[in-house]
């Protein structure tokens, strides 16, 4: 009993203090950490592949006006699995190492992008024009 | 050793006229469809002769196909590595079925769950009270039927409340839970005590039944479910996602690359290491030995950091997809893993050395919470709870998945039947896990980590998979369906059978020992909606409803 307690005391003494000084000192994340996602609007082609695979349904696609598509990323629902990053054909979605996301306003955790999409003459569904100049040629373009 | 063919033959010789069909759909998984009247005689015959272990039953709504409900009783022949699934199709017009609980006590909860969720009435069930559904869920509304929309919110009917047992003559009631300081998760145990001794107890749980099976077969797709399966449990999430993926892969016949199997094995074992260390901390915290809580969790923390490095997150790894894993473990990571787990091995050995001779631990843990082998077998307990009672079952050996068929390790079995035995089993397993991780890193072949997955997984197939979680075995049963999602996905977490033995193992114990007895099962359950308050002076018990609590 006594020896056993002595051994336990030794373990504690040997370990010493292990508490990290976070948040007074930053705690870096390892490479490949899955944190808050970032979208590059210039790369996004509005294919909505990310919305299709998103397990919690955190990505919403709304075609709110003729030729305009709004993609909303609700980070309050996000589970940080990184499936959107994996399936994005243009590598527009990236998970960053940002993890300090607590906020008083819920809107801080909503990412919204709006893309002007062309309308296919056949199926009337949207697609993004190949070249930025092509956008200007389309009637109704107002960016 | 039995083979699948022999099992079918044995059943055919005895019940040939009553067997509609019997085949081995997936290798070592036998599916036998029988007529409803034969169910009880057949299961009685089975449990007397071949004595398989009951795992779970699952109800499926096939009304649209042939106007029937299908109830599948899944058994395991542990030493023969075979699953047996006895299926009964019940007419939807009169969904009545004979209960098998009088023969197999461990079927109690799962039969009641099928009744609650699918509306299959049970004849001769010893305890037909409501189990899973909320207290105010309307009568006659069954959420797992296909015509029930997944997002429907039914009106509240508080009169359907479940009435817990009345205390026996001469006993008092002590409520443990729904929120109890030392059991981190809520469940309600109503203890009947005579002085200091517990005479009996009643249990009400499932307060936060989340309906994931429903959302899995109506809303999500095959690959989305992997991530939800991971969130079934906060500690053994990867086990559930592996179990689900393996079940789908077996059903669809998807070939998974060997490297992916090894990566799964490594992650599963890392999870076991940190879960057992976490349990050691919590268990000693329950008995007031907080020094070990601090040290066990300190030792555990590097595993979490290691998992964060490998997968990108410390707990929900998100690594599994149907067909393989998403992230590789590169060669330069191997040394890091070895360094971390060797440090853990060293420190865990130090801790084991220090606590083995601690007599105050012996006093609290030895000969407390006795679960005899007989009771353990009848209630079909699993994992360290069973192995601490001398029942040598471990699905890593019995039903090898991932890369376990290529790995040598010992199954820790103790015959003490008490909490100390369960502790020893867990400590030994931690050391074994460290060995397994090392072996995997040595033997892991190069190659792809994601297999070829067909465009569409064929519908109408079924498969069962067992994965050994730290607390026992998780069972997933999948029937593939159309629209890129399973038709039925049944999950059984390891605490489900283990928790059913609580009334047996706390009988005759002292009140002060009840928390550690419950804690020794490493239970894992969810949230609450009402509480019991006992007036100390008058002994009158008053139950506060949800509405009353909100009003206060």
XYZ file of C-alpha atoms in Angstrom:
695
model
C 0.000 0.000 0.000
C 2.675 2.474 1.087
C 5.000 1.556 -1.773
C 2.128 1.826 -4.201
C 1.287 5.346 -3.012
C 4.953 6.283 -3.235
C 5.062 5.103 -6.858
C 1.925 7.116 -7.642
C 3.485 10.227 -6.094
C 6.592 9.673 -8.205
C 4.522 9.477 -11.395
C 2.862 12.783 -10.531
C 6.140 14.489 -9.661
C 7.822 13.230 -12.814
C 4.982 14.491 -15.003
C 5.085 17.959 -13.487
C 2.894 20.632 -14.944
C 1.442 19.731 -18.335
C -1.295 22.349 -18.764
C -0.754 24.419 -21.892
C -0.796 28.219 -21.597
C -3.573 28.481 -24.197
C -5.268 30.993 -24.819
C -2.476 33.276 -23.587
C -0.158 31.685 -26.093
C -1.436 30.439 -29.445
C -1.820 26.725 -29.891
C -0.766 25.849 -33.423
C -2.681 23.203 -35.316
C -0.956 20.393 -37.175
C -0.686 20.273 -40.926
C -3.861 18.997 -42.548
C -6.112 20.242 -39.753
C -9.744 20.544 -40.762
C -10.908 23.985 -39.634
C -13.174 26.726 -40.910
C -13.697 26.536 -44.636
C -12.767 29.217 -47.131
C -14.245 29.668 -50.589
C -12.492 31.301 -53.498
C -15.271 33.031 -55.421
C -13.085 33.450 -58.471
C -12.573 29.727 -58.807
C -16.104 28.572 -57.964
C -18.103 27.495 -61.001
C -21.340 27.023 -59.073
C -21.622 23.315 -59.837
C -23.085 22.637 -56.362
C -21.133 19.400 -56.035
C -20.217 20.392 -52.486
C -23.881 20.838 -51.586
C -24.607 17.367 -52.934
C -22.079 15.551 -50.770
C -22.279 17.659 -47.609
C -23.356 15.191 -44.869
C -25.155 17.685 -42.578
C -26.629 19.694 -45.478
C -24.736 22.824 -44.448
C -24.404 24.107 -48.010
C -27.448 25.694 -49.562
C -27.849 26.538 -53.228
C -30.450 29.115 -54.206
C -31.078 30.271 -57.758
C -32.578 33.550 -56.604
C -32.731 35.500 -59.824
C -32.363 34.889 -63.513
C -28.806 33.748 -63.993
C -27.773 34.369 -60.408
C -26.876 31.566 -58.059
C -26.291 32.069 -54.342
C -24.314 29.442 -52.430
C -24.520 29.677 -48.665
C -22.180 27.829 -46.348
C -23.775 27.602 -42.908
C -20.777 26.968 -40.684
C -23.001 26.523 -37.632
C -24.100 23.252 -39.215
C -20.695 22.357 -40.641
C -19.077 19.201 -39.246
C -15.643 19.994 -40.741
C -15.373 16.701 -42.581
C -13.834 18.298 -45.650
C -15.897 16.419 -48.214
C -16.593 19.704 -50.065
C -12.859 20.287 -50.398
C -12.441 16.747 -51.697
C -15.091 16.872 -54.421
C -14.614 20.466 -55.613
C -13.450 20.171 -59.248
C -11.904 23.661 -59.252
C -10.301 23.467 -55.773
C -12.332 26.521 -54.783
C -13.171 25.229 -51.299
C -10.354 24.898 -48.790
C -10.390 24.010 -45.130
C -8.137 26.383 -43.201
C -6.487 25.955 -39.824
C -8.821 28.465 -38.197
C -10.665 26.944 -35.241
C -11.465 29.804 -32.861
C -14.964 30.363 -34.182
C -17.009 31.340 -31.128
C -19.036 34.475 -31.734
C -22.045 36.355 -30.440
C -23.599 36.815 -33.837
C -24.619 33.763 -35.768
C -24.229 35.569 -39.104
C -20.454 35.601 -38.605
C -20.559 31.910 -39.351
C -22.378 32.207 -42.663
C -20.392 32.398 -45.857
C -22.339 33.527 -48.880
C -21.149 33.768 -52.429
C -23.143 34.888 -55.424
C -22.148 33.829 -58.896
C -23.456 35.001 -62.201
C -24.256 31.959 -64.274
C -25.208 31.686 -67.906
C -28.452 29.990 -68.784
C -28.256 27.056 -71.111
C -30.451 27.653 -74.108
C -31.573 24.047 -74.103
C -32.179 23.065 -70.504
C -32.396 26.579 -68.999
C -30.149 25.548 -66.153
C -27.285 27.731 -65.033
C -23.627 27.353 -65.813
C -20.726 29.705 -65.325
C -19.392 31.342 -68.537
C -15.905 30.210 -69.483
C -14.260 33.609 -69.668
C -15.026 36.722 -67.566
C -15.477 38.696 -70.796
C -18.213 36.311 -71.879
C -20.265 37.442 -68.905
C -20.471 40.953 -70.268
C -21.858 39.742 -73.557
C -24.874 38.210 -71.876
C -28.013 40.294 -71.708
C -29.071 41.226 -68.231
C -25.575 41.072 -66.775
C -25.186 43.634 -64.007
C -22.188 43.036 -61.795
C -16.273 -26.391 -36.323
C -19.621 -25.677 -37.906
C -19.933 -24.429 -41.421
C -22.712 -22.353 -42.915
C -23.948 -25.380 -44.862
C -24.142 -27.511 -41.743
C -26.222 -24.898 -39.962
C -28.682 -24.764 -42.849
C -28.792 -28.561 -42.945
C -29.403 -28.870 -39.213
C -32.276 -26.435 -39.454
C -33.633 -28.135 -42.584
C -33.726 -31.598 -41.024
C -35.756 -30.349 -38.099
C -37.924 -27.602 -39.646
C -37.851 -28.346 -43.362
C -41.532 -27.639 -43.987
C -41.378 -24.308 -42.234
C -38.315 -22.875 -43.892
C -39.211 -20.669 -46.828
C -35.672 -20.099 -47.993
C -32.189 -20.439 -46.627
C -28.999 -19.236 -48.255
C -25.564 -17.870 -47.599
C -25.851 -14.413 -49.129
C -22.462 -13.146 -48.021
C -19.651 -15.493 -47.098
C -20.244 -16.832 -43.571
C -23.571 -15.021 -43.225
C -26.603 -17.298 -43.340
C -30.056 -15.857 -43.924
C -32.983 -18.173 -43.165
C -36.568 -17.130 -43.797
C -39.131 -19.080 -41.754
C -42.888 -18.920 -41.257
C -43.891 -16.828 -38.205
C -45.320 -19.738 -36.187
C -42.022 -21.620 -36.272
C -39.993 -18.764 -34.832
C -40.244 -19.682 -31.147
C -39.755 -23.466 -31.575
C -36.848 -22.827 -33.923
C -35.119 -20.432 -31.586
C -35.708 -22.748 -28.645
C -34.174 -25.576 -30.668
C -31.244 -23.378 -31.674
C -30.476 -22.173 -28.180
C -30.615 -25.730 -26.825
C -28.471 -27.387 -29.471
C -26.119 -24.993 -31.249
C -26.460 -22.190 -28.651
C -25.530 -19.168 -30.760
C -25.244 -15.763 -29.148
C -28.100 -13.359 -29.788
C -26.950 -10.032 -31.171
C -29.920 -7.947 -32.158
C -33.187 -7.984 -33.998
C -34.152 -5.570 -36.707
C -37.528 -4.754 -38.164
C -37.949 -3.650 -41.758
C -41.028 -2.219 -43.410
C -41.651 -4.121 -46.659
C -45.304 -3.113 -46.945
C -44.841 -1.502 -50.336
C -43.114 -4.579 -51.753
C -45.243 -7.418 -50.404
C -47.451 -6.071 -47.630
C -45.293 -7.441 -44.826
C -42.976 -6.433 -42.062
C -39.724 -8.301 -41.935
C -38.229 -9.047 -38.524
C -34.655 -10.337 -38.573
C -33.108 -12.011 -35.531
C -29.357 -11.913 -35.803
C -27.225 -14.522 -34.037
C -23.524 -15.108 -33.896
C -21.670 -18.437 -33.815
C -18.562 -17.025 -32.219
C -16.071 -19.865 -32.539
C -17.300 -20.729 -36.040
C -17.111 -17.134 -37.351
C -20.664 -17.284 -38.730
C -23.629 -14.944 -38.517
C -27.105 -16.438 -38.646
C -30.064 -14.251 -39.465
C -33.509 -15.751 -38.870
C -36.085 -13.740 -40.782
C -39.816 -13.722 -40.243
C -42.242 -11.890 -42.502
C -45.272 -10.706 -40.552
C -48.500 -9.706 -42.234
C -48.935 -5.930 -42.109
C -52.669 -6.268 -41.397
C -52.032 -8.093 -38.120
C -48.421 -7.502 -37.105
C -48.209 -9.870 -34.153
C -45.251 -11.977 -33.269
C -44.301 -14.295 -30.403
C -41.667 -12.886 -28.133
C -38.380 -14.770 -27.812
C -37.427 -12.974 -24.587
C -38.658 -15.900 -22.424
C -35.995 -18.017 -24.160
C -33.246 -15.406 -24.578
C -33.298 -12.736 -21.869
C -30.958 -10.543 -23.883
C -33.620 -9.982 -26.554
C -35.746 -7.935 -24.159
C -34.809 -4.418 -25.234
C -34.355 -5.021 -28.908
C -37.774 -6.658 -29.213
C -39.377 -3.750 -27.426
C -37.521 -1.369 -29.697
C -38.923 -3.132 -32.783
C -42.380 -2.883 -31.256
C -41.977 0.815 -30.428
C -40.547 1.875 -33.744
C -42.271 -0.442 -36.201
C -45.458 -1.429 -34.374
C -44.904 -5.178 -34.257
C -46.921 -6.408 -31.301
C -45.274 -8.877 -28.998
C -47.090 -11.833 -27.514
C -45.872 -13.174 -24.140
C -43.282 -10.488 -23.585
C -42.431 -10.340 -19.865
C -42.032 -6.544 -19.776
C -43.967 -4.921 -22.622
C -43.554 -1.311 -21.488
C -42.479 1.432 -23.841
C -38.718 1.598 -24.192
C -37.407 3.872 -26.906
C -40.175 6.333 -27.709
C -40.551 9.503 -25.678
C -43.079 9.609 -22.866
C -45.423 11.899 -24.788
C -45.199 10.173 -28.171
C -48.704 9.390 -29.499
C -49.991 5.828 -29.452
C -50.144 4.005 -32.762
C -47.560 6.169 -34.494
C -44.507 4.209 -35.583
C -41.565 6.260 -36.803
C -39.688 3.544 -38.677
C -42.571 2.747 -41.017
C -41.928 3.967 -44.522
C -45.071 6.119 -44.648
C -43.864 8.142 -41.661
C -42.040 11.280 -42.893
C -38.631 11.716 -41.321
C -39.296 15.329 -40.317
C -42.804 14.892 -38.937
C -43.318 16.308 -35.443
C -46.249 14.548 -33.789
C -48.474 16.278 -31.212
C -47.645 15.660 -27.572
C -49.701 13.064 -25.694
C -48.447 13.147 -22.106
C -50.838 10.415 -20.954
C -48.617 7.749 -22.549
C -46.013 8.139 -19.840
C -44.048 5.041 -18.924
C -44.712 3.988 -15.360
C -41.656 2.713 -13.638
C -42.009 -0.158 -11.191
C -43.427 0.482 -7.746
C -40.916 -0.132 -4.969
C -41.323 -3.514 -3.268
C -42.759 -3.613 0.241
C -40.434 -2.156 2.882
C -38.033 -0.453 0.488
C -37.301 3.165 -0.260
C -36.552 4.788 -3.583
C -33.210 6.404 -4.390
C -33.086 8.062 -7.789
C -29.770 7.956 -9.628
C -29.948 10.272 -12.563
C -31.175 11.531 -14.963
C -28.351 13.917 -14.151
C -25.950 12.407 -11.700
C -22.668 14.089 -10.849
C -20.318 11.201 -11.535
C -21.985 9.573 -14.531
C -21.267 12.099 -17.227
C -24.166 11.115 -19.418
C -27.760 11.035 -18.237
C -29.912 7.990 -17.649
C -32.374 7.372 -14.879
C -31.968 4.488 -12.473
C -34.670 4.144 -9.865
C -33.074 2.160 -7.060
C -35.169 0.320 -4.494
C -33.168 0.147 -1.294
C -33.550 -1.513 2.034
C -31.286 0.461 4.337
C -27.937 0.540 2.546
C -28.616 -2.473 0.343
C -30.004 -2.240 -3.165
C -32.896 -4.671 -3.596
C -33.878 -3.975 -7.186
C -33.906 -1.198 -9.732
C -35.753 0.076 -12.737
C -34.338 1.944 -15.683
C -35.573 4.581 -18.065
C -33.307 5.854 -20.763
C -33.411 6.604 -24.476
C -34.322 10.189 -23.618
C -32.392 11.524 -26.522
C -33.132 8.911 -29.134
C -32.003 10.762 -32.221
C -33.654 8.716 -34.919
C -30.496 8.317 -36.962
C -31.680 5.055 -38.499
C -34.685 6.873 -39.913
C -32.671 9.725 -41.354
C -30.135 7.212 -42.676
C -32.668 5.372 -44.819
C -34.737 8.348 -45.967
C -32.476 11.352 -46.350
C -28.766 10.641 -46.486
C -26.732 8.846 -49.115
C -24.317 5.941 -48.570
C -21.279 8.160 -48.191
C -23.026 10.739 -46.017
C -24.020 8.087 -43.487
C -20.351 7.321 -42.752
C -20.069 10.713 -41.112
C -23.293 10.380 -39.186
C -22.347 6.890 -38.020
C -19.169 8.424 -36.673
C -21.260 10.702 -34.499
C -23.230 7.904 -32.833
C -20.629 7.849 -30.104
C -18.269 10.537 -28.881
C -15.506 8.105 -27.994
C -15.810 5.157 -30.352
C -17.038 7.024 -33.423
C -14.549 5.514 -35.844
C -15.736 2.046 -34.831
C -19.280 2.817 -35.921
C -18.247 4.308 -39.239
C -15.959 1.338 -39.924
C -18.717 -1.065 -38.986
C -21.199 0.645 -41.291
C -18.735 0.829 -44.182
C -17.713 -2.820 -43.822
C -21.358 -3.892 -43.758
C -22.129 -1.980 -46.960
C -18.918 -3.194 -48.608
C -19.761 -6.803 -47.776
C -23.333 -6.442 -48.994
C -22.280 -4.842 -52.257
C -19.170 -6.958 -52.719
C -16.785 -4.017 -52.834
C -13.121 -4.903 -52.647
C -11.238 -2.707 -50.176
C -7.463 -2.302 -50.680
C -5.290 -3.935 -48.044
C -3.610 -0.673 -47.117
C -7.000 0.865 -46.290
C -7.728 -2.148 -44.073
C -4.477 -1.597 -42.212
C -5.145 2.115 -41.789
C -8.572 1.319 -40.379
C -7.004 -1.152 -37.963
C -4.455 1.400 -36.758
C -7.124 4.035 -36.173
C -9.394 1.539 -34.402
C -6.607 0.528 -32.055
C -5.555 4.123 -31.360
C -9.175 4.738 -30.460
C -9.165 1.741 -28.131
C -5.996 2.986 -26.397
C -7.420 6.411 -25.658
C -10.852 5.070 -24.747
C -9.477 2.631 -22.185
C -7.260 5.323 -20.657
C -10.273 7.617 -20.539
C -12.291 4.919 -18.808
C -9.514 4.306 -16.292
C -9.613 7.998 -15.454
C -13.391 8.178 -15.152
C -13.681 4.977 -13.139
C -11.095 6.103 -10.612
C -12.715 9.542 -10.537
C -16.014 7.860 -9.586
C -14.384 6.226 -6.584
C -12.688 9.467 -5.606
C -9.149 8.668 -6.747
C -8.646 11.814 -8.795
C -4.862 11.517 -8.969
C -5.209 8.645 -11.374
C -7.850 10.549 -13.349
C -5.349 13.352 -13.949
C -2.492 10.999 -14.796
C -4.531 8.676 -17.039
C -5.840 11.606 -19.022
C -2.394 13.165 -19.223
C -1.089 9.917 -20.709
C -4.042 9.797 -23.080
C -3.695 13.306 -24.492
C -0.778 12.563 -26.900
C -2.969 9.944 -28.647
C -5.503 12.648 -29.370
C -2.785 14.898 -30.783
C -1.496 12.011 -32.838
C -4.958 11.374 -34.289
C -5.236 15.081 -35.047
C -1.994 14.856 -37.005
C -3.130 11.788 -38.923
C -6.732 12.669 -39.644
C -7.091 16.421 -39.157
C -9.246 16.212 -36.072
C -8.663 14.947 -32.572
C -11.773 12.852 -32.249
C -14.069 12.674 -35.257
C -11.552 11.448 -37.773
C -13.852 11.489 -40.816
C -11.545 8.989 -42.486
C -13.964 6.333 -43.688
C -15.845 6.204 -46.934
C -17.447 3.243 -48.653
C -14.565 1.487 -50.360
C -11.640 2.694 -48.286
C -10.223 5.584 -46.325
C -9.721 9.226 -47.225
C -6.303 9.898 -45.747
C -3.146 7.917 -45.963
C -0.650 7.440 -43.165
C 2.593 8.435 -44.927
C 5.905 6.764 -44.105
C 7.343 9.824 -42.375
C 4.442 9.604 -39.917
C 5.409 6.074 -38.795
C 8.241 7.197 -36.525
C 6.018 9.791 -34.875
C 3.352 7.193 -34.162
C 5.922 4.769 -32.753
C 7.417 7.468 -30.498
C 4.012 8.456 -29.134
C 2.715 4.963 -28.470
C 5.993 3.806 -26.951
C 5.818 6.681 -24.501
C 2.241 5.702 -23.715
C 3.306 2.079 -23.268
C 6.023 3.100 -20.831
C 3.777 5.414 -18.837
C 0.834 3.006 -18.765
C 3.121 0.265 -17.456
C 4.304 2.631 -14.731
C 0.709 3.378 -13.780
C -0.256 -0.304 -13.818
C 2.748 -1.074 -11.616
C 1.734 1.677 -9.214
C -1.955 0.822 -8.870
C -1.791 -2.985 -8.853
C -0.724 -3.077 -5.220
C -3.000 -0.253 -4.099
C -5.160 -1.904 -1.462
C -7.661 0.954 -1.335
C -8.455 0.226 -4.992
C -8.812 -3.486 -4.218
C -11.280 -2.720 -1.449
C -13.455 -0.641 -3.763
C -13.252 -2.850 -6.854
C -12.782 -6.478 -5.822
C -15.910 -8.583 -5.257
C -18.125 -5.644 -6.188
C -20.607 -5.709 -9.057
C -20.444 -9.436 -9.627
C -21.628 -10.502 -13.076
C -21.558 -14.280 -13.222
C -20.748 -16.016 -16.485
C -24.228 -17.526 -16.578
C -26.016 -14.163 -16.281
C -23.541 -12.572 -18.664
C -24.297 -15.204 -21.284
C -28.076 -15.065 -20.833
C -28.153 -11.269 -21.208
C -25.668 -11.509 -24.090
C -23.210 -9.013 -22.613
C -20.256 -8.064 -24.784
C -16.785 -6.599 -24.599
C -14.722 -6.197 -21.419
C -17.893 -6.695 -19.366
C -18.242 -10.215 -20.782
C -14.517 -10.928 -20.890
C -14.185 -9.920 -17.242
C -16.649 -12.707 -16.483
C -14.737 -15.353 -18.378
C -16.724 -15.222 -21.625
C -14.055 -15.299 -24.331
C -15.762 -13.312 -27.076
C -14.017 -10.707 -29.158
C -15.270 -9.886 -32.640
C -11.729 -9.063 -33.766
C -11.092 -12.806 -33.558
C -14.626 -14.170 -33.968
C -15.642 -12.153 -37.014
C -12.429 -10.650 -38.378
C -12.850 -7.327 -40.159
C -10.327 -4.760 -41.413
C -6.877 -6.376 -41.183
C -7.417 -8.360 -37.995
C -7.215 -11.712 -39.776
C -3.542 -10.954 -40.443
C -2.614 -9.794 -36.984
C -1.527 -11.762 -33.941
C -2.790 -10.649 -30.600
C -4.169 -12.097 -27.414
C -7.710 -11.685 -26.188
C -7.642 -10.630 -22.543
C -10.033 -12.759 -20.496
C -10.366 -12.670 -16.732
C -12.500 -14.893 -14.549
C -12.950 -12.601 -11.554
C -16.458 -11.471 -12.613
C -16.032 -8.245 -10.610
C -15.047 -4.671 -11.430
C -11.375 -5.443 -10.792
C -11.519 -8.145 -13.474
C -13.032 -5.684 -15.947
C -10.294 -3.185 -15.084
C -7.594 -5.806 -15.689
C -9.144 -6.737 -19.033
C -9.074 -3.111 -20.145
C -5.508 -2.543 -18.999
C -4.305 -5.685 -20.781
C -6.176 -4.652 -23.920
C -4.464 -1.271 -23.901
C -1.093 -3.012 -23.976
C -2.279 -5.384 -26.715
C -3.531 -2.435 -28.767
C -0.106 -0.822 -28.625
C 1.390 -4.066 -29.953
C -1.214 -4.229 -32.733
C -0.464 -0.673 -33.879
C 3.263 -1.469 -34.022
C 2.636 -4.668 -35.951
C 0.350 -2.873 -38.419
C 2.937 -0.173 -39.083
C 5.534 -2.860 -39.794
C 3.382 -4.968 -42.074
C 1.365 -2.277 -43.850
C 1.712 -2.797 -47.599
C 1.945 0.033 -50.097
C -0.863 0.625 -52.486
C -4.065 2.544 -53.022
C -6.261 3.529 -50.079
C -9.546 3.689 -51.953
C -11.058 0.782 -53.830
C -13.166 0.695 -56.954
C -16.728 1.566 -56.032
C -19.419 0.838 -58.574
C -21.561 3.709 -59.853
C -24.614 2.332 -58.122
C -24.661 -0.111 -55.228
C -27.132 -2.873 -56.159
C -30.297 -2.920 -54.098
C -31.836 -5.800 -52.194
C -28.659 -7.112 -50.620
C -27.994 -7.453 -46.925
C -25.045 -7.924 -44.642
C -24.097 -7.845 -40.987
C -20.892 -6.517 -39.521
C -19.510 -6.603 -35.988
C -16.695 -4.354 -34.867
C -15.096 -4.625 -31.461
C -15.405 -1.231 -29.796
C -13.582 -0.501 -26.536
C -16.793 -1.132 -24.603
C -17.954 -4.186 -26.549
C -19.009 -5.018 -30.026
C -20.964 -2.701 -32.277
C -23.322 -4.406 -34.729
C -24.497 -2.843 -37.960
C -27.007 -4.511 -40.235
C -27.513 -3.015 -43.687
C -30.069 -3.767 -46.388
C -29.140 -1.962 -49.552
C -31.801 0.025 -51.314
C -32.422 2.360 -54.185
C -31.672 6.077 -54.572
C -28.092 5.586 -53.406
C -29.059 4.892 -49.798
C -29.658 1.827 -47.632
C -33.199 0.536 -47.339
C -32.628 -0.337 -43.715
C -29.711 0.412 -41.474
C -29.782 -1.032 -37.972
C -27.254 -0.041 -35.373
C -26.550 -1.675 -32.070
C -24.105 0.050 -29.781
C -22.223 -2.085 -27.248
C -23.813 -0.499 -24.192
C -27.229 -1.703 -25.378
C -26.823 -5.302 -24.176
C -24.456 -4.419 -21.344
C -26.824 -1.975 -19.680
C -29.501 -4.649 -19.456
C -27.456 -6.527 -16.869
C -27.484 -3.599 -14.411
C -30.479 -4.884 -12.357
C -28.644 -8.190 -11.926
C -25.289 -6.840 -10.904
C -26.416 -4.163 -8.464
C -28.719 -6.477 -6.531
C -27.455 -6.841 -2.982
C -24.763 -4.169 -3.369
C -24.464 -1.006 -1.309
C -25.750 2.332 -2.611
C -22.273 3.848 -2.528
C -21.015 1.180 -4.920
C -23.738 1.690 -7.521
C -22.024 4.539 -9.456
C -18.787 2.581 -9.927
C -20.736 -0.565 -10.867
C -22.609 1.338 -13.547
C -19.368 3.053 -14.502
C -17.553 -0.282 -14.777
C -19.595 -1.121 -17.866
C -18.226 2.024 -19.503
C -21.762 3.067 -20.385
C -22.538 5.489 -23.143
C -26.016 6.998 -23.314
C -27.929 10.236 -23.825
C -30.137 13.028 -22.459
C -33.252 13.625 -20.385
C -36.634 15.248 -20.006
C -37.896 14.838 -16.473
C -36.711 14.094 -12.980
C -37.882 12.481 -9.767
C -37.707 14.282 -6.467
C -38.197 12.389 -3.230
C -39.281 14.355 -0.194
C -36.876 13.259 2.520
C -39.250 13.938 5.400
C -42.399 12.254 4.125
C -40.894 9.804 1.673
C -43.418 10.916 -0.927
C -42.173 10.726 -4.464
C -43.180 13.383 -6.927
C -42.357 13.295 -10.588
C -41.936 16.649 -12.219
C -42.953 16.796 -15.823
C -41.091 18.664 -18.488
C -43.705 21.409 -18.466
C -43.374 21.900 -14.724
C -39.616 22.124 -14.926
C -39.801 24.685 -17.707
C -42.320 26.710 -15.670
C -39.940 26.803 -12.727
